Amino acid sequence: MPALTSFRSLIDSLERSGTLRSISRPVDPRHELIAVMRAVQKAGNEPLLFTAVAGSPSPVATNILGRREVLALALGLEPQTLLPSLLALGLAQLDPMIVSDAPVHEVVQTSGFDVARDIPQVVHSERDAGAYISAGICIARHPTTGIVNASWNRIQLAGGDHTRVRMMPPQHLGQYQRVAEESGEPMPVAVVIGAPPALMLSAASKIPIEADEYRTAGGWQREPLRLVRAKTVPLDVPADAEFVIEGHVLPHVREAEGPFGEFTDGYVEVGPNHVLKVSAITRRRDAIYHVILAGGSEDTVLLGVPLMVDVWKKVAPLADIRDIGFPGHIFGCVISLAKTDDLQPKAVLEAALAAHLWMKLVVVVDADVDPHDPQDVLWAIHTRHRPDTGIVRIENAAGFPRADVRAVHRGKIGLDATAPLAMKETFRRRRFLGIETISPEDYFDPV
Ligand SMILES: Cc1cc2nc3c(=O)[nH]c(=O)nc-3n(C[C@H](O)[C@H](O)[C@H](O)COP(=O)(O)O)c2cc1C
């Protein structure tokens, strides 16, 4: 299966398959749009396209990668084997190609623009400091090595050409900025909205700082990334993107930015963050704006999949691993395996907890439990876990390191929720014949 190499081809594909839900009822970009999306994420979790966003020059797409299967489709990979396939791709590199036909340059504004008018003013959470770009990928070149980095960064839309962006080490963009600032130089940045899916994933992944993310995204989509020279900054940008916002991060300038609702459902409070002065807004004539809610399904898929590839790498040599899910949040995971030895679950738990700093709660289940279904996982804990012997506890291990909450992310816990091999028959799950073909709607009396 070939990968879909642009955001637009992904939207078109979801539309053709009837997966994309279109919403033409007018919505307010301040809170209402996100409230509708959040309600959808809690129900059917469909990808959404809002076509009548008040005051917005563009339709707004959101929850596009809210399902793992859509990410797999976008990358041309099978959903059931997404993690081992990504592990096999590793850091595959493919040089990008520079093209002259660039939909993202159909409309070019290098003056007279206003980020508070020309960009949809989406406000996400109750206490947010106004409208933010929440699905912008910052492209920058390392000031000395020239290596291209791509990372997701929230951007506060102040007005005119003025935006604020948080870019802190250890994030690579923050490291780039520090080098630029030491020589007193503004750092050119291009913010890509509606990016090729492989670039969306690489921007959410911890790619080694020595690896060029355009080449990595090309490797992952098994086709060179189509790039075009930016209009006002010395960078190349994805030619098929929906929007590109070009500008410079000012050296030695910080402004109060925040609060902004973040992925643990709290807020990152006001902090002194960088100023990005915009020099151009370029876009497709019919550009679709992309919005991602921190901590929502799409954010969780983008951050969780690369994390679980790291976990897969560590646990795959230890047992017959069937799948890894991350229901709830990404500070843990559920690993399903077909065990051949009762010692395997504990070895897998220890390896998974050590695979990433953020891993705090790992559950191992048998292959007949769906690791993506929290109810099924809780069922396995209730019916198969032995609290007196089935817990791996690591005291004092550091976890998610953000300063305001790190005190609670100390220690790690693993639960073996697999049935003992000797009792396999006792624990065999009963089946309900015919259930696969039954739809309750066909049985209800009409209301
Ligand atoms: C939708 C989305 C938004 C994100 N926003 C931020 C952000 O505002 N600041 C930040 O430091 N990391 C943010 N991240 C996480 C980074 O993109 C992620 O840590 C990435 O790996 C950093 O890349 P690096 O390898 O260049 O350091 C976000 C991730 C996603 C998926």
XYZ file of N, CA and C in Angstrom, residues 37-141:
315
model
N -15.673 18.789 18.974
C -14.648 17.776 18.687
C -14.424 16.858 19.886
N -14.380 17.452 21.072
C -14.149 16.663 22.294
C -15.298 15.674 22.506
N -16.522 16.145 22.258
C -17.681 15.252 22.409
C -17.590 14.107 21.398
N -17.137 14.416 20.185
C -16.999 13.370 19.160
C -15.904 12.382 19.566
N -14.802 12.896 20.113
C -13.713 11.997 20.530
C -14.181 11.036 21.621
N -15.110 11.487 22.445
C -15.620 10.614 23.518
C -16.665 9.632 22.988
N -17.184 9.885 21.768
C -18.207 8.987 21.205
C -17.579 8.159 20.080
N -17.853 8.486 18.818
C -17.360 7.665 17.702
C -15.937 7.973 17.266
N -15.391 9.105 17.713
C -13.998 9.482 17.429
C -13.718 9.628 15.930
N -14.710 10.152 15.185
C -14.517 10.298 13.744
C -13.646 11.516 13.418
N -12.936 11.472 12.266
C -12.272 12.676 11.763
C -13.326 13.698 11.339
N -13.047 14.986 11.556
C -14.064 16.019 11.337
C -13.568 17.109 10.398
N -14.509 17.635 9.605
C -14.223 18.815 8.787
C -15.333 19.830 9.027
N -14.985 20.935 9.704
C -15.942 22.022 9.940
C -15.863 22.970 8.747
N -16.970 23.143 8.044
C -16.918 23.961 6.827
C -17.472 25.372 7.029
N -18.063 25.654 8.196
C -18.604 27.005 8.436
C -18.174 27.484 9.818
N -16.911 27.886 9.905
C -16.366 28.351 11.183
C -16.457 29.877 11.189
N -17.162 30.424 12.169
C -17.461 31.862 12.172
C -16.181 32.693 12.046
N -16.177 33.603 11.097
C -15.053 34.526 10.917
C -13.824 33.887 10.302
N -13.894 32.585 9.985
C -12.694 31.910 9.491
C -12.661 31.907 7.974
N -11.513 32.254 7.407
C -11.396 32.202 5.949
C -11.320 30.770 5.427
N -11.124 29.795 6.311
C -10.879 28.419 5.851
C -11.723 27.425 6.624
N -12.023 26.287 5.983
C -12.587 25.185 6.767
C -11.543 24.663 7.746
N -12.017 23.991 8.788
C -11.099 23.495 9.821
C -11.233 21.975 9.930
N -10.105 21.281 9.774
C -10.078 19.825 9.929
C -9.499 19.501 11.295
N -10.095 18.527 11.956
C -9.559 18.134 13.259
C -9.869 16.671 13.536
N -9.128 16.088 14.458
C -9.239 14.665 14.794
C -8.947 13.773 13.583
N -8.151 14.283 12.667
C -7.874 13.547 11.425
C -7.107 12.253 11.732
N -6.127 12.326 12.624
C -5.363 11.124 12.985
C -5.790 10.606 14.358
N -7.064 10.821 14.693
C -7.552 10.428 16.016
C -7.666 8.922 16.204
N -7.592 8.188 15.090
C -7.627 6.716 15.181
C -6.313 6.177 14.638
N -5.761 5.176 15.308
C -4.497 4.578 14.837
C -4.629 4.056 13.419
N -5.826 3.537 13.086
C -6.005 2.959 11.753
C -5.820 4.020 10.675
N -6.218 5.267 10.992
C -6.065 6.332 9.992
C -4.582 6.673 9.818
N -3.834 6.668 10.915
C -2.391 6.906 10.789
C -1.760 5.801 9.934
N -2.182 4.556 10.180
C -1.642 3.436 9.396
C -1.987 3.614 7.918
N -3.250 3.949 7.640
C -3.674 4.184 6.252
C -2.813 5.274 5.619
N -2.608 6.360 6.367
C -1.851 7.497 5.833
C -0.416 7.104 5.509
N 0.128 6.173 6.285
C 1.518 5.764 6.062
C 1.609 4.568 5.119
N 0.450 4.082 4.662
C 0.448 2.923 3.765
C 0.864 1.650 4.478
N 0.530 1.547 5.777
C 0.912 0.370 6.567
C -0.345 -0.303 7.120
N -0.231 -1.583 7.463
C -1.365 -2.313 8.036
C -1.542 -1.912 9.497
N -2.784 -1.590 9.928
C -2.988 -1.183 11.323
C -2.540 -2.244 12.328
N -2.767 -3.532 12.002
C -2.452 -4.603 12.968
C -0.951 -4.713 13.216
N -0.152 -4.278 12.241
C 1.301 -4.428 12.388
C 2.004 -3.071 12.317
N 1.265 -2.020 12.703
C 1.822 -0.662 12.590
C 3.140 -0.522 13.360
N 3.158 -1.017 14.621
C 4.350 -0.791 15.451
C 5.575 -1.536 14.916
N 5.477 -2.860 14.644
C 6.668 -3.515 14.087
C 7.053 -2.972 12.710
N 6.069 -2.515 11.921
C 6.417 -1.950 10.605
C 7.215 -0.661 10.778
N 6.791 0.174 11.732
C 7.535 1.422 11.962
C 8.921 1.123 12.528
N 8.987 0.099 13.382
C 10.293 -0.283 13.926
C 11.206 -0.734 12.788
N 10.648 -1.490 11.845
C 11.456 -1.970 10.716
C 11.905 -0.797 9.837
N 11.051 0.224 9.705
C 11.458 1.392 8.902
C 12.588 2.149 9.590
N 12.576 2.149 10.914
C 13.658 2.775 11.688
C 13.925 4.188 11.229
N 15.170 4.480 10.935
C 15.514 5.819 10.463
C 15.788 5.784 8.961
N 14.939 5.067 8.228
C 15.076 5.032 6.764
C 15.160 6.465 6.250
N 16.108 6.739 5.378
C 16.303 8.113 4.896
C 16.089 8.170 3.382
N 15.412 9.212 2.941
C 15.224 9.414 1.503
C 15.321 10.912 1.240
N 16.179 11.293 0.296
C 16.357 12.724 0.010
C 15.070 13.335 -0.526
N 14.734 14.551 -0.081
C 13.552 15.223 -0.635
C 13.825 15.703 -2.057
N 12.764 16.077 -2.777
C 12.966 16.669 -4.103
C 12.394 18.086 -4.116
N 13.120 18.985 -4.778
C 12.645 20.371 -4.887
C 11.774 20.464 -6.138
N 10.565 20.979 -5.968
C 9.631 21.059 -7.096
C 9.275 22.525 -7.361
N 8.687 22.781 -8.522
C 8.295 24.169 -8.809
C 6.781 24.338 -8.698
N 6.017 23.235 -8.867
C 4.564 23.363 -8.706
C 4.221 23.160 -7.234
N 3.822 24.233 -6.575
C 3.606 24.153 -5.130
C 2.233 24.704 -4.780
N 1.263 23.814 -4.524
C -0.064 24.310 -4.110
C 0.013 25.281 -2.935
N 0.997 25.084 -2.037
C 1.061 25.953 -0.852
C 1.450 27.386 -1.220
N 1.875 27.607 -2.467
C 2.190 28.973 -2.904
C 1.110 29.550 -3.819
N -0.071 28.938 -3.832
C -1.151 29.504 -4.666
C -1.539 30.899 -4.179
N -1.480 31.108 -2.860
C -1.726 32.446 -2.300
C -0.516 32.803 -1.440
N 0.110 33.938 -1.741
C 1.297 34.364 -0.984
C 1.054 35.774 -0.456
N 1.133 35.927 0.852
C 1.007 37.265 1.459
C 2.331 37.584 2.145
N 3.022 38.612 1.653
C 4.270 39.010 2.317
C 4.116 40.371 2.994
N 2.939 40.970 2.864
C 2.669 42.212 3.593
C 1.161 42.317 3.797
N 0.783 43.165 4.712
C -0.637 43.452 4.921
C -1.405 42.324 5.594
N -0.696 41.296 6.040
C -1.421 40.192 6.684
C -1.595 40.478 8.171
N -2.495 39.712 8.774
C -2.748 39.851 10.212
C -3.061 38.451 10.744
N -2.211 37.969 11.637
C -2.419 36.595 12.129
C -3.708 36.468 12.936
N -4.252 37.601 13.373
C -5.519 37.554 14.116
C -6.717 37.606 13.171
N -6.460 37.696 11.863
C -7.561 37.738 10.892
C -7.410 36.636 9.836
N -6.173 36.406 9.406
C -5.954 35.501 8.274
C -5.765 34.046 8.687
N -5.683 33.813 9.992
C -5.570 32.453 10.531
C -6.818 32.237 11.394
N -7.493 31.076 11.283
C -8.671 30.845 12.136
C -8.328 31.007 13.629
N -9.188 31.698 14.333
C -8.910 32.062 15.736
C -9.508 31.022 16.685
N -8.877 29.863 16.734
C -9.422 28.760 17.529
C -8.930 28.876 18.978
N -9.895 28.916 19.902
C -9.558 28.924 21.330
C -9.952 27.556 21.888
N -9.012 26.916 22.578
C -9.182 25.507 22.934
C -9.778 25.288 24.322
N -9.109 25.778 25.361
C -9.521 25.451 26.738
C -9.907 26.726 27.482
N -10.682 26.539 28.538
C -11.308 27.660 29.251
C -10.340 28.800 29.582
N -9.163 28.451 30.151
C -8.266 29.513 30.635
C -7.182 29.904 29.634
N -7.260 29.383 28.400
C -6.218 29.701 27.411
C -6.117 31.210 27.184
N -4.867 31.642 26.910
C -4.627 33.070 26.662
C -4.959 33.412 25.214
N -6.156 33.103 24.767
C -6.581 33.481 23.424
C -6.366 32.391 22.399
N -6.327 32.832 21.120
C -6.261 31.879 20.006
C -4.832 31.393 19.798
N -4.714 30.109 19.497
C -3.410 29.475 19.274
C -3.438 28.653 17.996
N -2.290 28.562 17.337
C -2.069 27.503 16.350
C -1.714 26.268 17.174
N -2.497 25.195 17.006
C -2.232 23.997 17.815
C -1.738 22.835 16.966
N -1.732 22.997 15.637
C -1.250 21.916 14.765
C -0.229 22.480 13.778
N 0.738 23.201 14.333
C 1.789 23.784 13.493
C 3.102 23.051 13.706
N 3.721 22.640 12.601
C 5.030 21.972 12.684
C 6.102 23.011 12.368
N 6.981 23.254 13.337
C 8.053 24.238 13.143
C 9.230 23.577 12.437
N 9.576 24.122 11.282
C 10.732 23.645 10.521
C 11.869 24.636 10.746
N 13.037 24.115 11.102
C 14.204 24.997 11.264
C 15.451 24.237 10.836
N 16.468 24.998 10.442
C 17.767 24.417 10.100
C 18.740 24.708 11.222
